[in-house]
C-alpha cells in the first residue's frame, strides 16, 4: 500500500481510464438518444454535450411531443421509434443511448445491434434476467459494444474509494451498510401513472429502480460478486399497489462479508454507503443521487478525514468514458455480462422475498 | 405532535423519570458490587458514587486481589463470593449490582433474591434463555425488583430520539440500520484468555456482547419487539475460535419494518443507529459506547439539525434511575421480562446462523 497523500489529493478527480487527449478529438461519437424522459433531458443530454468525446445527433421517443420539445430549435434529428428501429437515420449516429422503461430496452437494443451500432443501455439492463440475456446476446452476436449506465462507476469519488479498498487501506472488509431512499411521487414527479409503478414496464419498483445502486456500487467497490442473497419487500401506500414500495436485502460475498441494504421509494431522502474494515472505515454519504454531491469519509486509527470534492457531472463522466472507449476501440466496463449479475441478484432477491429463503447465486 | 423547540433544547438532558429531589435524599440505596472487572471499576463504581440516589458499600469478586485493590483505603466492605451468597453482610446493602461473566449471573442473583435484595443485573441477563428465565423467576418469586443494565435506555439523548419517533416527528419508520464494532483485543484488553472468548462463560461473543446494543436500543426507541429474526456469524481470526467474531442480523418488527444490524469484535471502532422514516431521519452516531459522546442528527424536509449535548455519565444515570425507583417504590424498566425478549432474540439469531432459516419469535 503505497499511496502518497499529495498524489491522492491532487489526482483525486482524475480520469484514470483516459488515454486520449480530449482536445485532439475532431469527430466525437455521435449518439442517438432513445427515450426522452426527465433523466435523458436533464442529465444524459447535457452530459453528452459536456463530454468532449460525444455529441448528440438523433432523438426518439414514443411521444411525438417529447421529440418536438427536445429537438425543436436544435440540430438534433427527431425520428419516431419505428423509423429509428428501421435504421432510417442510422448514418447519423455511431451509438445509441437507450433510456426507455426497463421492459422496453430489448427491442431498441436489438435494432441498434442489427444496425452495427454501439449501445449504452440504462440500468437495470432489462426488466427480467431472461430479457437481459437476450439483449446482451443480441449485442454479442452483432459484435457491437454494450455498456450499461452505472453512473457510479465512472464517478471519481467512487473510484478513489475503490482504490483505497483495493490497496487494503482499511484492512479486510468486515461488513457493509447501504441505504437509498426517496419520496418518489414527491421528489421526482407527482404522477401516479408513471411507468415505474407498472410492474409490466419496470419489473419492480424500490428494489429494481434504486436497489440496484447499493447492489452494483458494493459489487464495484469490493470488486466481487455476491454468492447468496435474501430480502423482503413491503408495500403500504396504495399508490404502490402491485409493486415494492420498500425493500431490504442482504448480499453475501464469497468470504462471508455481508452487505446490509435498504431502499425505499416512499421514505425520507437519503443515500449512504458504509464499509467497515478490520482497520478502518470508508463512508460515502451522500452516495447515490446524480443531483447531489458525494462526500467521502476515511477513518483509520481514530482519525477521520473528510474529502469534499467539486462534484463531477456524472453523465458527462459516463458518456466521456463511453465515447473515449469507442474512439480508442477499448472494451467498456460495466458491460452486459456485468449487468446480468445484477439482474440475477435482483430476481433472486424478489424470489427470496416470496419464499423467505436465502437464494444462492451461480458463481 | 406539539414539541416546542425551546422546551426541546432546554429540557434535552432532563431526567423525565425523576420525581424525587436528589438533595432531599438522606439515605441513598446501598449497593453491593458483584464482579470487579474493568467495567465495574471504571464505570459502575464511579456511576454509583456520582448518583445522589445510590452509594457503594460492599464489593465481591472471585479474585481476592481484585477485592483488595478496589476496597483498600476506602469504606467499602470486601467479602468473598461465598460470604456474599450466604448473606453474611446482607445488612450492609439494599441492592446488588451483578456484573460477573454472563453465565455466572444466575447464582449471584438467586442469592440476592433469597436475601430479599433488589438486583441490577448486567446485560445480557444470562448466557442462555433458560438460565435467564430461572434468574427472572428467582426475583419474581422472591418479590425483589430486577432491573437489567441497558445503559442506553437511561441516556437522555436516546430518550429524546425516542420522544421524536413517538411523536411521529419523522413519520412512520421505514427501516433501521445499526452497527457496532470494535477491536476487542486491541481496545479493551490484550488478553486472549478473557471470558468473552469462552462460550461457556459468555454464551457468545460479537452477537451476545455487542449485538445486544443494536437489538435492545432499536426495540427501545421503536417501542416494539421483533417478530422474526435472521442472521449469520463468522469467525476468521484464530483468537476467536469457538465464538462469533463478526455477526450480522435482521430484526423484523410487527409492521414489517426491518432493522439491518452488523456487529464485530474485530473491526474498526464504530457505532451508529440510523432510523429512516417516511418524513425524516434520526441518526445517532456515535451511538453505543459508554466512553464517547452520542450525537443526534434530526433530518426532515431537507433540513438537518445536529444536536451535540454535554454527555451524561451513563452509569450515573442508570444507577440514579435504579436508586430513585427503589427509593420511590416505583417499578423499574428495563426489567427482567424485557431482557428475556433479547435473550430469546439472540438465541434465535444464533439458531438462524446455524440453519440459514428465518426464526419467528413468540408474540
XYZ file of C-alpha atoms in Angstrom:
726
model
C 0.000 0.000 0.000
C 1.985 2.925 -1.292
C -0.398 5.850 -1.589
C 1.190 9.311 -1.420
C -1.098 11.898 0.159
C -0.167 14.612 -2.324
C -0.854 12.366 -5.268
C -4.067 11.152 -3.698
C -5.404 14.675 -3.285
C -4.007 16.177 -6.480
C -5.173 13.275 -8.626
C -8.437 12.704 -6.812
C -10.732 13.636 -9.681
C -8.503 12.263 -12.428
C -9.911 10.074 -15.168
C -7.704 7.040 -14.560
C -9.087 5.488 -17.765
C -8.346 8.371 -20.132
C -5.560 7.953 -22.688
C -6.883 10.205 -25.446
C -6.462 13.975 -25.267
C -9.977 15.457 -25.384
C -8.653 18.475 -27.300
C -7.456 16.152 -30.070
C -10.908 14.770 -30.784
C -12.302 16.104 -34.040
C -15.056 13.574 -34.576
C -16.747 12.674 -31.341
C -19.043 9.680 -31.087
C -22.479 10.653 -32.392
C -25.241 9.486 -30.099
C -28.912 8.734 -30.703
C -30.996 9.165 -27.556
C -33.804 6.662 -27.278
C -36.394 7.609 -24.663
C -36.724 11.263 -23.686
C -37.874 11.070 -20.070
C -36.721 13.538 -17.437
C -33.418 11.775 -16.833
C -32.486 11.858 -20.520
C -33.450 15.511 -20.851
C -31.976 16.760 -17.590
C -28.891 14.578 -17.251
C -27.962 12.427 -20.236
C -28.348 15.067 -22.955
C -26.344 17.707 -21.028
C -23.776 15.018 -20.156
C -23.316 14.082 -23.813
C -22.936 17.743 -24.770
C -20.401 18.417 -21.990
C -18.265 15.426 -22.902
C -15.555 16.089 -25.479
C -15.849 12.521 -26.742
C -19.554 12.545 -27.598
C -22.231 14.619 -29.264
C -25.994 14.127 -29.515
C -27.372 13.880 -33.035
C -30.656 11.970 -33.012
C -33.569 11.713 -30.585
C -36.558 9.407 -30.478
C -39.466 8.651 -28.144
C -42.900 7.069 -28.356
C -44.285 10.530 -27.552
C -44.059 12.855 -30.611
C -44.430 15.872 -28.305
C -41.316 14.834 -26.404
C -39.342 14.630 -29.658
C -40.636 18.017 -30.724
C -39.853 19.672 -27.405
C -36.293 18.307 -27.289
C -35.330 18.681 -30.971
C -37.058 21.951 -31.781
C -34.593 24.767 -32.383
C -31.567 22.446 -32.236
C -29.503 20.464 -34.748
C -30.950 17.234 -33.378
C -32.766 14.965 -35.811
C -36.062 13.776 -34.358
C -37.418 10.454 -35.600
C -40.232 8.206 -34.488
C -39.279 4.856 -32.908
C -40.285 2.852 -35.983
C -38.013 4.912 -38.221
C -35.219 4.606 -35.641
C -35.573 0.824 -35.415
C -35.697 0.569 -39.203
C -32.349 2.344 -39.294
C -33.653 5.181 -41.418
C -31.202 7.688 -39.889
C -28.542 5.183 -38.872
C -25.886 7.116 -40.757
C -26.386 9.992 -38.322
C -25.208 8.179 -35.147
C -22.432 5.853 -34.031
C -24.069 4.714 -30.809
C -27.484 4.553 -29.161
C -28.294 5.534 -25.587
C -31.375 3.545 -24.528
C -33.292 5.031 -21.607
C -36.851 3.857 -22.149
C -38.842 1.997 -19.451
C -36.902 -1.094 -18.316
C -39.093 -3.664 -20.096
C -38.714 -1.904 -23.465
C -34.907 -1.773 -23.682
C -34.709 -5.032 -25.633
C -36.290 -4.074 -28.983
C -34.310 -0.833 -29.219
C -31.035 -2.527 -28.366
C -31.789 -5.320 -30.834
C -32.451 -2.723 -33.528
C -29.253 -0.841 -32.737
C -27.235 -4.070 -32.700
C -28.649 -5.039 -36.071
C -27.505 -1.661 -37.352
C -23.996 -2.392 -36.041
C -24.344 0.452 -33.572
C -22.696 0.522 -30.137
C -25.102 0.741 -27.198
C -25.159 2.443 -23.841
C -28.201 0.953 -22.119
C -29.656 2.301 -18.876
C -29.764 0.062 -15.841
C -31.388 -2.240 -14.933
C -30.467 -3.599 -18.323
C -33.944 -5.096 -18.748
C -36.961 -5.949 -16.600
C -36.089 -9.646 -16.281
C -32.999 -11.832 -16.464
C -34.403 -13.625 -19.483
C -34.813 -10.419 -21.458
C -31.457 -9.125 -20.197
C -29.775 -12.224 -21.582
C -31.470 -11.774 -24.959
C -30.372 -8.137 -25.023
C -26.771 -8.992 -24.200
C -26.690 -11.813 -26.735
C -28.064 -9.520 -29.428
C -25.050 -7.229 -28.925
C -22.592 -10.101 -28.666
C -23.980 -11.748 -31.799
C -23.755 -8.459 -33.695
C -20.294 -7.738 -32.305
C -21.288 -4.273 -31.021
C -20.007 -2.857 -27.733
C -22.614 -2.754 -24.934
C -22.093 -0.588 -21.881
C -24.643 -0.329 -19.065
C -25.289 3.043 -17.447
C -23.939 2.583 -13.964
C -23.015 6.214 -13.458
C -21.477 5.499 -10.034
C -18.656 3.506 -11.632
C -17.247 6.465 -13.541
C -17.573 8.883 -10.640
C -14.038 9.645 -9.409
C -15.122 9.682 -5.744
C -16.359 6.114 -6.074
C -13.225 5.094 -7.960
C -10.996 6.585 -5.249
C -12.998 4.779 -2.547
C -12.429 1.596 -4.533
C -8.709 2.385 -4.801
C -8.467 2.631 -1.006
C -10.238 -0.679 -0.509
C -8.120 -2.301 -3.177
C -4.952 -1.026 -1.513
C -6.031 -2.530 1.814
C -6.170 0.919 3.362
C -8.889 -0.115 5.820
C -7.836 -3.753 6.085
C -10.230 -6.505 5.066
C -13.901 -5.558 4.695
C -15.903 -6.806 7.696
C -19.367 -5.605 6.692
C -21.189 -3.080 4.539
C -24.297 -0.981 5.066
C -26.030 0.771 2.206
C -29.262 2.688 2.007
C -31.070 4.729 -0.608
C -34.473 6.283 -0.213
C -36.609 8.975 -1.745
C -40.225 10.058 -1.848
C -40.642 9.062 -5.477
C -44.021 10.667 -6.007
C -42.963 13.840 -4.239
C -39.355 14.388 -5.340
C -39.451 13.144 -8.899
C -42.967 13.512 -10.146
C -46.459 13.766 -8.751
C -47.670 11.432 -11.486
C -49.032 8.165 -10.042
C -49.439 6.798 -13.588
C -45.733 6.671 -14.300
C -44.144 3.508 -15.650
C -42.084 2.832 -12.524
C -45.347 1.874 -10.803
C -46.270 -0.561 -13.590
C -44.555 -3.899 -12.926
C -45.001 -4.885 -16.575
C -42.854 -1.952 -17.661
C -40.469 -1.696 -14.721
C -40.015 -5.255 -13.483
C -40.274 -3.866 -9.934
C -40.040 -0.607 -8.074
C -37.926 0.075 -4.959
C -35.596 -2.873 -5.484
C -35.408 -2.686 -9.280
C -35.172 1.080 -9.597
C -32.952 2.045 -6.681
C -31.886 -1.237 -5.032
C -29.549 -1.596 -7.975
C -27.414 1.293 -6.643
C -26.409 -0.293 -3.318
C -26.107 -3.646 -5.093
C -23.958 -2.561 -8.006
C -21.861 0.004 -6.156
C -20.999 -2.524 -3.452
C -20.031 -5.045 -6.132
C -17.905 -2.424 -7.859
C -16.000 -1.170 -4.821
C -15.459 -4.650 -3.335
C -14.581 -5.905 -6.821
C -16.535 -9.047 -6.087
C -19.959 -10.557 -6.717
C -22.495 -11.887 -4.217
C -22.785 -15.658 -3.799
C -26.099 -15.547 -1.936
C -28.897 -13.060 -1.346
C -32.002 -12.718 0.765
C -34.527 -9.949 1.100
C -38.017 -8.751 1.768
C -40.296 -6.251 0.089
C -43.159 -4.303 1.583
C -45.913 -2.062 0.280
C -48.095 0.138 2.472
C -49.181 3.129 0.397
C -51.933 2.489 -2.157
C -50.018 4.314 -4.908
C -47.518 1.421 -4.816
C -50.097 -1.377 -5.094
C -48.633 -4.163 -7.214
C -45.005 -3.109 -6.767
C -42.484 -2.908 -3.916
C -42.540 0.415 -2.063
C -39.828 -0.575 0.436
C -37.238 -3.362 0.292
C -34.358 -4.628 2.365
C -31.793 -7.162 1.305
C -28.599 -8.856 2.346
C -25.796 -9.659 -0.079
C -23.271 -12.271 0.922
C -19.867 -12.026 -0.707
C -17.529 -15.014 -1.186
C -15.606 -14.592 2.059
C -18.801 -14.222 4.092
C -18.771 -10.420 4.136
C -22.348 -9.167 4.315
C -23.796 -6.030 2.775
C -26.975 -4.971 4.570
C -29.093 -2.842 2.242
C -32.349 -0.934 2.456
C -34.189 1.042 -0.203
C -37.457 2.905 -0.313
C -39.476 4.835 -2.870
C -41.516 6.411 -0.101
C -39.238 7.451 2.740
C -37.136 10.470 3.582
C -34.410 11.212 1.056
C -31.080 9.605 1.946
C -28.220 7.704 0.370
C -25.230 6.209 2.108
C -22.604 3.524 1.594
C -20.560 2.490 4.635
C -17.783 -0.070 4.596
C -16.266 -1.174 7.897
C -12.928 -2.909 7.564
C -10.701 -4.576 10.081
C -8.532 -1.451 10.229
C -10.741 1.458 9.245
C -13.909 2.662 7.615
C -14.955 4.273 4.353
C -18.223 6.166 4.223
C -19.820 7.748 1.172
C -22.675 9.998 2.305
C -24.434 11.336 0.300
C -23.724 8.436 -2.012
C -26.048 7.638 -4.878
C -28.007 10.557 -6.311
C -26.922 12.263 -9.513
C -28.313 15.558 -8.264
C -26.185 15.975 -5.152
C -22.570 15.784 -4.088
C -20.833 12.727 -2.827
C -18.758 13.081 0.342
C -16.161 10.534 1.311
C -15.044 9.958 4.887
C -11.916 7.902 5.515
C -11.497 6.692 9.101
C -8.487 4.849 10.413
C -6.924 4.569 13.854
C -9.085 7.231 15.463
C -8.502 9.767 12.675
C -11.266 10.789 10.313
C -10.515 12.547 7.039
C -13.453 14.109 5.196
C -12.976 14.514 1.477
C -15.164 17.047 -0.231
C -14.516 17.494 -3.893
C -16.071 19.558 -6.660
C -18.710 17.185 -7.973
C -18.385 15.916 -11.492
C -21.351 15.837 -13.829
C -21.892 12.099 -13.551
C -23.412 11.737 -17.003
C -20.594 13.733 -18.572
C -18.155 11.264 -16.993
C -20.192 8.266 -18.087
C -20.549 9.417 -21.689
C -16.954 10.626 -21.822
C -15.835 7.139 -20.766
C -18.170 5.518 -23.293
C -17.144 7.790 -26.169
C -13.474 7.597 -25.261
C -13.509 3.814 -25.247
C -15.316 3.614 -28.569
C -12.861 6.088 -30.096
C -9.898 4.123 -28.781
C -11.520 0.757 -29.565
C -11.147 -0.338 -25.943
C -13.547 -2.747 -24.185
C -16.083 -0.961 -21.993
C -16.907 -1.746 -18.405
C -19.585 -2.082 -16.939
C -20.680 -4.298 -19.795
C -23.710 -6.506 -20.316
C -22.324 -9.565 -18.544
C -21.519 -7.417 -15.510
C -25.094 -6.107 -15.564
C -26.521 -9.606 -15.894
C -25.138 -10.430 -12.451
C -27.311 -7.621 -11.060
C -30.355 -8.896 -12.940
C -29.847 -12.346 -11.469
C -29.290 -10.943 -7.980
C -32.382 -8.722 -8.149
C -34.516 -11.586 -9.412
C -33.132 -13.781 -6.623
C -33.953 -11.135 -4.010
C -37.540 -10.956 -5.279
C -37.631 -14.748 -5.122
C -36.331 -14.652 -1.547
C -38.976 -12.085 -0.655
C -41.609 -14.564 -1.888
C -40.210 -17.683 -0.262
C -38.434 -16.351 2.816
C -35.397 -18.419 1.827
C -31.804 -17.468 1.106
C -31.094 -17.827 -2.626
C -27.637 -18.983 -3.732
C -26.292 -17.433 -6.920
C -24.247 -19.235 -9.558
C -20.556 -18.358 -9.432
C -47.057 16.424 17.641
C -46.639 19.523 19.770
C -42.939 19.848 20.527
C -41.734 23.360 21.327
C -38.167 23.987 20.192
C -37.249 25.929 23.317
C -38.558 23.204 25.578
C -36.894 20.543 23.462
C -33.485 22.171 23.774
C -33.785 23.407 27.343
C -35.116 20.094 28.620
C -32.954 17.899 26.410
C -30.937 16.319 29.211
C -33.763 16.228 31.749
C -34.496 13.108 33.747
C -38.090 12.658 32.629
C -38.465 9.900 35.240
C -37.276 11.835 38.286
C -39.846 12.844 40.919
C -37.624 12.870 43.977
C -35.359 15.808 44.759
C -31.794 14.427 44.893
C -30.905 16.960 47.577
C -33.628 15.524 49.809
C -32.132 12.046 49.868
C -30.540 11.266 53.225
C -30.294 7.523 52.862
C -29.323 6.501 49.352
C -29.678 2.897 48.197
C -26.627 0.941 49.362
C -25.173 -1.200 46.612
C -23.087 -4.374 46.687
C -20.960 -4.736 43.550
C -20.604 -8.335 42.428
C -17.827 -8.805 39.878
C -14.996 -6.266 39.780
C -13.930 -6.319 36.130
C -12.853 -3.198 34.270
C -16.389 -2.046 33.582
C -17.371 -2.221 37.246
C -14.221 -0.421 38.342
C -14.115 2.219 35.623
C -17.813 2.878 35.047
C -20.235 1.305 37.534
C -18.429 2.248 40.743
C -17.910 5.890 39.698
C -21.521 5.980 38.453
C -22.841 4.788 41.813
C -20.734 7.352 43.643
C -21.843 10.203 41.346
C -25.526 9.371 41.707
C -27.305 11.059 44.638
C -29.642 8.086 44.969
C -27.002 5.360 45.447
C -23.813 4.604 47.308
C -21.442 1.655 47.079
C -20.942 -0.285 50.306
C -19.849 -3.846 49.520
C -17.659 -5.433 46.846
C -17.040 -9.041 45.919
C -15.222 -10.999 43.216
C -13.804 -14.485 42.740
C -10.375 -12.822 42.650
C -9.257 -11.767 46.158
C -6.711 -9.373 44.624
C -9.488 -7.531 42.824
C -11.379 -7.115 46.107
C -8.252 -5.879 47.822
C -7.389 -3.410 45.069
C -10.874 -1.926 44.972
C -11.688 -1.890 48.708
C -8.310 -0.962 50.088
C -8.222 2.532 51.558
C -11.980 3.007 51.162
C -15.068 2.455 53.308
C -16.104 -0.462 51.095
C -16.548 -3.844 52.730
C -14.827 -6.571 50.750
C -16.209 -10.090 51.033
C -15.594 -13.307 49.179
C -18.394 -14.630 46.949
C -19.323 -17.429 49.354
C -19.801 -14.962 52.179
C -21.780 -12.698 49.897
C -24.057 -15.506 48.750
C -24.525 -16.649 52.355
C -25.780 -13.158 53.161
C -23.089 -12.573 55.757
C -23.029 -8.814 55.116
C -26.576 -8.505 53.787
C -27.370 -5.801 56.302
C -24.808 -3.568 54.571
C -26.600 -3.285 51.197
C -30.084 -2.754 49.827
C -29.354 -3.891 46.292
C -26.814 -5.941 44.332
C -25.197 -4.961 41.024
C -24.213 -8.196 39.255
C -21.507 -7.774 36.596
C -19.780 -11.138 36.502
C -19.334 -13.157 33.274
C -22.728 -13.721 31.639
C -23.063 -17.404 32.527
C -22.471 -16.728 36.238
C -25.170 -14.110 36.844
C -27.708 -16.700 37.980
C -26.237 -17.885 41.313
C -25.497 -14.337 42.488
C -28.952 -13.088 41.554
C -30.536 -16.120 43.218
C -28.556 -15.386 46.374
C -29.530 -11.730 46.329
C -33.189 -12.599 45.726
C -33.154 -15.029 48.659
C -31.815 -12.225 50.803
C -34.726 -10.027 49.671
C -32.297 -7.709 47.915
C -33.126 -5.716 44.768
C -30.928 -6.512 41.744
C -29.400 -4.574 38.903
C -28.037 -7.281 36.602
C -25.753 -6.573 33.658
C -26.896 -7.499 30.172
C -27.190 -9.983 28.591
C -29.116 -11.095 31.657
C -27.642 -14.610 31.375
C -25.821 -16.741 28.809
C -28.944 -18.646 27.717
C -32.680 -18.102 27.663
C -33.183 -21.000 30.044
C -30.885 -19.509 32.669
C -32.319 -16.041 32.052
C -35.792 -17.384 32.836
C -34.588 -19.005 36.045
C -32.915 -15.750 37.055
C -36.045 -13.713 36.399
C -38.278 -16.205 38.185
C -35.980 -16.175 41.209
C -36.549 -12.421 41.529
C -40.277 -12.694 40.839
C -40.699 -15.489 43.349
C -38.818 -13.523 45.979
C -40.691 -10.339 45.109
C -37.493 -8.310 44.615
C -37.132 -5.674 41.879
C -34.903 -6.721 38.974
C -33.510 -4.145 36.586
C -31.199 -5.041 33.690
C -28.283 -2.757 32.860
C -29.246 -1.327 29.495
C -27.398 1.936 29.949
C -28.678 3.289 26.613
C -32.229 3.436 27.941
C -31.439 5.992 30.624
C -29.276 8.145 28.367
C -31.209 11.359 27.690
C -30.046 11.514 24.047
C -31.591 8.109 23.407
C -34.751 9.091 25.283
C -35.092 12.273 23.212
C -34.612 10.299 19.991
C -37.380 8.006 21.223
C -39.581 11.028 22.015
C -39.226 12.261 18.427
C -40.141 8.869 16.991
C -43.041 8.549 19.396
C -44.319 11.998 18.394
C -44.249 10.984 14.713
C -41.643 13.661 14.019
C -40.129 11.660 11.133
C -43.349 9.901 10.131
C -43.580 6.133 10.263
C -40.303 4.213 10.483
C -39.387 2.696 7.099
C -36.153 0.941 8.031
C -33.295 0.946 10.523
C -29.565 0.416 10.203
C -27.398 -0.223 13.226
C -23.757 -1.132 13.572
C -21.316 -1.571 16.419
C -17.757 -2.701 16.076
C -14.507 -2.642 17.994
C -11.149 -4.356 18.015
C -11.869 -6.185 21.243
C -8.378 -7.486 21.832
C -6.838 -4.138 20.967
C -9.174 -1.591 22.510
C -10.317 -3.362 25.640
C -7.620 -5.788 26.618
C -4.805 -7.661 25.029
C -5.774 -10.752 26.990
C -6.838 -13.600 24.708
C -7.825 -15.646 27.798
C -10.678 -13.379 28.770
C -14.119 -14.828 29.478
C -15.753 -13.159 26.464
C -13.840 -15.621 24.285
C -15.104 -18.603 26.325
C -18.542 -19.600 25.043
C -19.261 -21.447 28.298
C -18.924 -18.201 30.234
C -20.192 -15.715 27.661
C -22.820 -17.597 25.665
C -21.361 -15.954 22.550
C -19.121 -13.115 21.533
C -19.903 -10.474 18.872
C -23.651 -11.069 18.908
C -24.014 -11.688 22.641
C -21.665 -8.995 23.852
C -22.344 -6.118 21.458
C -25.200 -7.296 19.211
C -27.414 -6.644 22.188
C -26.882 -2.876 21.771
C -28.363 -2.518 18.276
C -31.043 -5.052 19.243
C -32.140 -3.530 22.503
C -31.749 0.111 21.530
C -33.838 -0.417 18.395
C -36.521 -2.140 20.486
C -36.439 0.714 22.965
C -36.687 3.595 20.511
C -39.309 1.886 18.305
C -41.141 0.794 21.470
C -41.769 -2.548 19.826
C -40.365 -6.070 19.745
C -39.173 -8.128 16.773
C -41.487 -10.840 15.469
C -38.826 -12.594 13.381
C -35.045 -12.627 13.140
C -32.346 -13.994 10.883
C -28.614 -13.709 10.979
C -25.185 -15.093 10.287
C -21.992 -15.297 12.286
C -18.444 -15.529 11.040
C -15.035 -16.163 12.559
C -11.738 -15.595 10.765
C -9.120 -14.736 13.385
C -7.820 -17.650 15.459
C -8.231 -15.724 18.718
C -11.988 -16.035 18.195
C -12.042 -19.792 17.553
C -15.217 -21.220 19.076
C -17.095 -17.924 19.226
C -18.508 -15.403 16.745
C -16.032 -12.689 15.740
C -18.448 -10.952 13.332
C -22.222 -11.150 13.054
C -24.979 -9.595 11.022
C -28.670 -9.864 11.693
C -32.057 -8.620 10.584
C -34.854 -7.858 13.002
C -38.377 -7.710 11.645
C -40.843 -5.621 13.617
C -44.616 -6.240 13.592
C -45.438 -3.866 10.739
C -42.667 -5.284 8.537
C -40.096 -2.612 9.401
C -36.614 -4.133 9.183
C -33.586 -3.301 11.291
C -30.375 -4.290 9.496
C -27.609 -4.804 12.052
C -23.926 -5.649 11.982
C -21.503 -6.157 14.852
C -17.877 -7.100 15.094
C -15.346 -7.744 17.831
C -12.522 -7.374 15.340
C -13.199 -4.424 13.047
C -12.592 -0.700 13.137
C -14.299 1.077 16.013
C -17.750 2.420 15.089
C -21.260 2.686 16.430
C -24.309 4.078 14.684
C -28.081 3.875 14.797
C -29.980 5.266 11.815
C -33.745 5.359 11.507
C -35.286 6.410 8.206
C -38.928 7.390 8.433
C -41.452 8.338 5.804
C -40.881 12.027 6.597
C -37.409 12.325 8.045
C -34.418 10.628 9.594
C -32.869 10.262 13.031
C -29.222 9.316 13.282
C -27.280 8.609 16.458
C -23.564 8.492 15.610
C -21.575 7.762 17.722
C -24.267 5.673 19.322
C -23.402 2.877 21.702
C -20.128 3.233 23.591
C -20.076 4.393 27.206
C -16.712 6.046 26.641
C -17.658 8.526 23.941
C -20.317 11.088 23.207
C -23.541 10.431 21.407
C -24.513 12.843 18.631
C -28.037 13.075 17.330
C -28.904 14.286 13.846
C -32.507 15.116 13.043
C -33.301 15.406 9.327
C -36.628 16.483 7.912
C -37.634 18.182 4.677
C -34.088 18.933 3.549
C -33.048 20.414 6.893
C -30.568 18.706 9.157
C -30.236 19.650 12.818
C -27.214 18.321 14.678
C -27.639 18.044 18.404
C -24.478 17.918 20.453
C -25.002 17.815 24.166
C -22.738 17.517 27.182
C -22.559 13.767 27.644
C -24.001 12.280 30.801
C -22.118 9.659 32.750
C -24.243 6.756 31.563
C -23.696 4.661 34.657
C -24.559 7.601 36.908
C -27.849 7.910 35.035
C -28.510 4.192 35.180
C -27.814 3.909 38.904
C -29.628 7.156 39.654
C -32.710 5.733 37.903
C -32.346 2.433 39.757
C -31.845 4.035 43.166
C -34.560 6.607 42.578
C -37.110 3.962 41.668
C -36.253 1.825 44.658
C -36.492 4.850 46.963
C -39.870 5.795 45.481
C -41.046 2.175 45.312
C -41.718 2.523 41.562
C -41.438 -0.380 39.088
C -38.152 -0.355 37.156
C -37.727 -0.626 33.411
C -35.880 -2.340 31.659
C -36.874 -5.275 33.812
C -36.210 -9.000 33.525
C -39.112 -9.767 31.205
C -37.936 -7.027 28.851
C -34.452 -8.545 28.891
C -35.823 -12.026 28.252
C -37.065 -10.850 24.860
C -33.436 -10.041 23.978
C -32.259 -13.439 25.207
C -34.836 -15.148 23.011
C -33.943 -12.972 20.020
C -30.191 -13.572 20.409
C -30.722 -17.318 20.755
C -32.952 -17.240 17.671
C -30.304 -15.349 15.692
C -27.689 -17.957 16.637
C -30.194 -20.624 15.574
C -30.734 -18.823 12.263
C -26.982 -18.641 11.762
C -26.874 -22.429 12.123
C -29.861 -23.271 9.921
C -29.961 -20.397 7.429
C -33.664 -20.007 8.183
C -35.708 -17.067 9.448
C -36.807 -17.723 13.038
C -40.224 -16.435 14.164
C -40.433 -15.197 17.740
C -43.412 -15.671 20.046
C -45.501 -12.515 20.472
